[in-house]
Amino acid sequence: MAFGISKQELQQWKQKVAKGDIAFLTHYWYDKRFPQFHTVTKVGCSDIQRLKDWCISNGLNPQYIHHRQPYPHFDLIGPKQTELLQKYKLEDHITRFGLS
């Protein structure tokens, strides 16, 4: 369940993913397996090979891609989440969700 984003933001992410673009969506999140983390960034792309290449180029294992059609994505949490949001100049995600 995504918290802290608007329906419009979700729709924009879905549209970019469906087009085959790499798209980022950060939202509040809770998973009892990771109680220390309160946000997730979903990096989505309908072009699976492009998403795999993106993972590899960023030191991530593409085995962990969620192949959920029509919006395949990779979940970023923790320090790697902040690192990659900074790398891709998405400081607004960092500020908005209190990441550092």
JSON list of C-alpha atoms in Angstrom, two decimals:
[
{"chain": "A", "resi": 1, "resn": "MET", "atom": "CA", "xyz": [0.00, 0.00, 0.00]},
{"chain": "A", "resi": 2, "resn": "ALA", "atom": "CA", "xyz": [1.38, 3.39, -0.98]},
{"chain": "A", "resi": 3, "resn": "PHE", "atom": "CA", "xyz": [1.01, 6.32, 1.41]},
{"chain": "A", "resi": 4, "resn": "GLY", "atom": "CA", "xyz": [1.99, 9.96, 1.01]},
{"chain": "A", "resi": 5, "resn": "ILE", "atom": "CA", "xyz": [1.47, 10.28, -2.75]},
{"chain": "A", "resi": 6, "resn": "SER", "atom": "CA", "xyz": [-1.39, 11.54, -4.84]},
{"chain": "A", "resi": 7, "resn": "LYS", "atom": "CA", "xyz": [-3.39, 9.60, -7.41]},
{"chain": "A", "resi": 8, "resn": "GLN", "atom": "CA", "xyz": [-1.91, 11.91, -10.03]},
{"chain": "A", "resi": 9, "resn": "GLU", "atom": "CA", "xyz": [1.66, 11.02, -9.01]},
{"chain": "A", "resi": 10, "resn": "LEU", "atom": "CA", "xyz": [0.84, 7.33, -9.18]},
{"chain": "A", "resi": 11, "resn": "GLN", "atom": "CA", "xyz": [-0.78, 7.76, -12.61]},
{"chain": "A", "resi": 12, "resn": "GLN", "atom": "CA", "xyz": [2.26, 9.67, -13.93]},
{"chain": "A", "resi": 13, "resn": "TRP", "atom": "CA", "xyz": [4.57, 6.89, -12.72]},
{"chain": "A", "resi": 14, "resn": "LYS", "atom": "CA", "xyz": [2.39, 4.24, -14.34]},
{"chain": "A", "resi": 15, "resn": "GLN", "atom": "CA", "xyz": [2.37, 6.14, -17.64]},
{"chain": "A", "resi": 16, "resn": "LYS", "atom": "CA", "xyz": [6.16, 6.45, -17.69]},
{"chain": "A", "resi": 17, "resn": "VAL", "atom": "CA", "xyz": [6.61, 2.77, -16.80]},
{"chain": "A", "resi": 18, "resn": "ALA", "atom": "CA", "xyz": [4.15, 1.71, -19.51]},
{"chain": "A", "resi": 19, "resn": "LYS", "atom": "CA", "xyz": [6.10, 3.78, -22.09]},
{"chain": "A", "resi": 20, "resn": "GLY", "atom": "CA", "xyz": [9.30, 1.91, -21.24]},
{"chain": "A", "resi": 21, "resn": "ASP", "atom": "CA", "xyz": [10.91, 4.80, -19.35]},
{"chain": "A", "resi": 22, "resn": "ILE", "atom": "CA", "xyz": [12.78, 4.36, -16.08]},
{"chain": "A", "resi": 23, "resn": "ALA", "atom": "CA", "xyz": [10.46, 5.96, -13.53]},
{"chain": "A", "resi": 24, "resn": "PHE", "atom": "CA", "xyz": [10.87, 6.64, -9.81]},
{"chain": "A", "resi": 25, "resn": "LEU", "atom": "CA", "xyz": [8.08, 6.70, -7.23]},
{"chain": "A", "resi": 26, "resn": "THR", "atom": "CA", "xyz": [8.87, 7.20, -3.55]},
{"chain": "A", "resi": 27, "resn": "HIS", "atom": "CA", "xyz": [6.22, 6.72, -0.89]},
{"chain": "A", "resi": 28, "resn": "TYR", "atom": "CA", "xyz": [5.75, 5.86, 2.75]},
{"chain": "A", "resi": 29, "resn": "TRP", "atom": "CA", "xyz": [5.70, 2.14, 3.35]},
{"chain": "A", "resi": 30, "resn": "TYR", "atom": "CA", "xyz": [5.77, -0.43, 6.10]},
{"chain": "A", "resi": 31, "resn": "ASP", "atom": "CA", "xyz": [6.91, -4.02, 5.93]},
{"chain": "A", "resi": 32, "resn": "LYS", "atom": "CA", "xyz": [7.44, -5.95, 9.15]},
{"chain": "A", "resi": 33, "resn": "ARG", "atom": "CA", "xyz": [10.49, -7.63, 7.56]},
{"chain": "A", "resi": 34, "resn": "PHE", "atom": "CA", "xyz": [12.17, -4.19, 7.43]},
{"chain": "A", "resi": 35, "resn": "PRO", "atom": "CA", "xyz": [10.84, -2.22, 10.43]},
{"chain": "A", "resi": 36, "resn": "GLN", "atom": "CA", "xyz": [13.76, 0.20, 10.33]},
{"chain": "A", "resi": 37, "resn": "PHE", "atom": "CA", "xyz": [12.69, 1.59, 6.93]},
{"chain": "A", "resi": 38, "resn": "HIS", "atom": "CA", "xyz": [9.62, 3.76, 6.41]},
{"chain": "A", "resi": 39, "resn": "THR", "atom": "CA", "xyz": [9.85, 4.54, 2.70]},
{"chain": "A", "resi": 40, "resn": "VAL", "atom": "CA", "xyz": [10.43, 2.72, -0.55]},
{"chain": "A", "resi": 41, "resn": "THR", "atom": "CA", "xyz": [11.29, 3.97, -4.01]},
{"chain": "A", "resi": 42, "resn": "LYS", "atom": "CA", "xyz": [9.85, 1.88, -6.81]},
{"chain": "A", "resi": 43, "resn": "VAL", "atom": "CA", "xyz": [11.99, 2.08, -9.94]},
{"chain": "A", "resi": 44, "resn": "GLY", "atom": "CA", "xyz": [9.78, 0.84, -12.73]},
{"chain": "A", "resi": 45, "resn": "CYS", "atom": "CA", "xyz": [10.09, 0.14, -16.44]},
{"chain": "A", "resi": 46, "resn": "SER", "atom": "CA", "xyz": [7.97, -2.08, -18.70]},
{"chain": "A", "resi": 47, "resn": "ASP", "atom": "CA", "xyz": [11.07, -2.85, -20.78]},
{"chain": "A", "resi": 48, "resn": "ILE", "atom": "CA", "xyz": [12.47, -5.63, -18.59]},
{"chain": "A", "resi": 49, "resn": "GLN", "atom": "CA", "xyz": [15.87, -5.67, -20.28]},
{"chain": "A", "resi": 50, "resn": "ARG", "atom": "CA", "xyz": [16.22, -1.93, -19.76]},
{"chain": "A", "resi": 51, "resn": "LEU", "atom": "CA", "xyz": [15.27, -2.35, -16.09]},
{"chain": "A", "resi": 52, "resn": "LYS", "atom": "CA", "xyz": [17.78, -5.22, -15.70]},
{"chain": "A", "resi": 53, "resn": "ASP", "atom": "CA", "xyz": [20.50, -3.08, -17.29]},
{"chain": "A", "resi": 54, "resn": "TRP", "atom": "CA", "xyz": [19.59, -0.20, -14.97]},
{"chain": "A", "resi": 55, "resn": "CYS", "atom": "CA", "xyz": [19.90, -2.50, -11.95]},
{"chain": "A", "resi": 56, "resn": "ILE", "atom": "CA", "xyz": [23.29, -3.83, -13.04]},
{"chain": "A", "resi": 57, "resn": "SER", "atom": "CA", "xyz": [24.65, -0.36, -13.81]},
{"chain": "A", "resi": 58, "resn": "ASN", "atom": "CA", "xyz": [23.70, 0.69, -10.28]},
{"chain": "A", "resi": 59, "resn": "GLY", "atom": "CA", "xyz": [25.13, -2.34, -8.48]},
{"chain": "A", "resi": 60, "resn": "LEU", "atom": "CA", "xyz": [21.77, -4.01, -7.88]},
{"chain": "A", "resi": 61, "resn": "ASN", "atom": "CA", "xyz": [20.85, -7.63, -8.48]},
{"chain": "A", "resi": 62, "resn": "PRO", "atom": "CA", "xyz": [18.15, -7.78, -11.19]},
{"chain": "A", "resi": 63, "resn": "GLN", "atom": "CA", "xyz": [16.98, -11.07, -9.67]},
{"chain": "A", "resi": 64, "resn": "TYR", "atom": "CA", "xyz": [14.98, -8.91, -7.24]},
{"chain": "A", "resi": 65, "resn": "ILE", "atom": "CA", "xyz": [12.90, -7.20, -9.92]},
{"chain": "A", "resi": 66, "resn": "HIS", "atom": "CA", "xyz": [9.19, -7.61, -9.21]},
{"chain": "A", "resi": 67, "resn": "HIS", "atom": "CA", "xyz": [7.80, -8.87, -12.52]},
{"chain": "A", "resi": 68, "resn": "ARG", "atom": "CA", "xyz": [4.33, -7.53, -11.78]},
{"chain": "A", "resi": 69, "resn": "GLN", "atom": "CA", "xyz": [2.66, -6.70, -15.07]},
{"chain": "A", "resi": 70, "resn": "PRO", "atom": "CA", "xyz": [1.98, -4.17, -16.32]},
{"chain": "A", "resi": 71, "resn": "TYR", "atom": "CA", "xyz": [4.33, -2.31, -13.94]},
{"chain": "A", "resi": 72, "resn": "PRO", "atom": "CA", "xyz": [7.54, -4.27, -13.29]},
{"chain": "A", "resi": 73, "resn": "HIS", "atom": "CA", "xyz": [9.75, -2.55, -10.75]},
{"chain": "A", "resi": 74, "resn": "PHE", "atom": "CA", "xyz": [12.68, -2.78, -8.37]},
{"chain": "A", "resi": 75, "resn": "ASP", "atom": "CA", "xyz": [12.20, -1.70, -4.75]},
{"chain": "A", "resi": 76, "resn": "LEU", "atom": "CA", "xyz": [14.89, 0.55, -3.29]},
{"chain": "A", "resi": 77, "resn": "ILE", "atom": "CA", "xyz": [15.13, 0.88, 0.49]},
{"chain": "A", "resi": 78, "resn": "GLY", "atom": "CA", "xyz": [17.72, 2.09, 2.95]},
{"chain": "A", "resi": 79, "resn": "PRO", "atom": "CA", "xyz": [21.06, 3.69, 2.11]},
{"chain": "A", "resi": 80, "resn": "LYS", "atom": "CA", "xyz": [20.96, 2.55, -1.53]},
{"chain": "A", "resi": 81, "resn": "GLN", "atom": "CA", "xyz": [17.62, 4.31, -1.93]},
{"chain": "A", "resi": 82, "resn": "THR", "atom": "CA", "xyz": [19.06, 7.64, -0.80]},
{"chain": "A", "resi": 83, "resn": "GLU", "atom": "CA", "xyz": [22.26, 7.12, -2.78]},
{"chain": "A", "resi": 84, "resn": "LEU", "atom": "CA", "xyz": [20.39, 6.56, -6.03]},
{"chain": "A", "resi": 85, "resn": "LEU", "atom": "CA", "xyz": [17.88, 9.35, -5.45]},
{"chain": "A", "resi": 86, "resn": "GLN", "atom": "CA", "xyz": [20.87, 11.67, -5.08]},
{"chain": "A", "resi": 87, "resn": "LYS", "atom": "CA", "xyz": [22.57, 10.21, -8.16]},
{"chain": "A", "resi": 88, "resn": "TYR", "atom": "CA", "xyz": [19.47, 10.81, -10.27]},
{"chain": "A", "resi": 89, "resn": "LYS", "atom": "CA", "xyz": [18.98, 14.32, -8.84]},
{"chain": "A", "resi": 90, "resn": "LEU", "atom": "CA", "xyz": [15.70, 13.48, -7.12]},
{"chain": "A", "resi": 91, "resn": "GLU", "atom": "CA", "xyz": [16.38, 15.60, -4.05]},
{"chain": "A", "resi": 92, "resn": "ASP", "atom": "CA", "xyz": [12.66, 16.42, -3.85]},
{"chain": "A", "resi": 93, "resn": "HIS", "atom": "CA", "xyz": [12.03, 12.76, -2.92]},
{"chain": "A", "resi": 94, "resn": "ILE", "atom": "CA", "xyz": [14.72, 12.94, -0.24]},
{"chain": "A", "resi": 95, "resn": "THR", "atom": "CA", "xyz": [13.37, 16.16, 1.25]},
{"chain": "A", "resi": 96, "resn": "ARG", "atom": "CA", "xyz": [9.71, 15.25, 1.04]},
{"chain": "A", "resi": 97, "resn": "PHE", "atom": "CA", "xyz": [10.13, 11.89, 2.77]},
{"chain": "A", "resi": 98, "resn": "GLY", "atom": "CA", "xyz": [12.84, 12.89, 5.26]},
{"chain": "A", "resi": 99, "resn": "LEU", "atom": "CA", "xyz": [15.58, 10.69, 3.84]},
{"chain": "A", "resi": 100, "resn": "SER", "atom": "CA", "xyz": [19.24, 11.39, 4.44]}
]
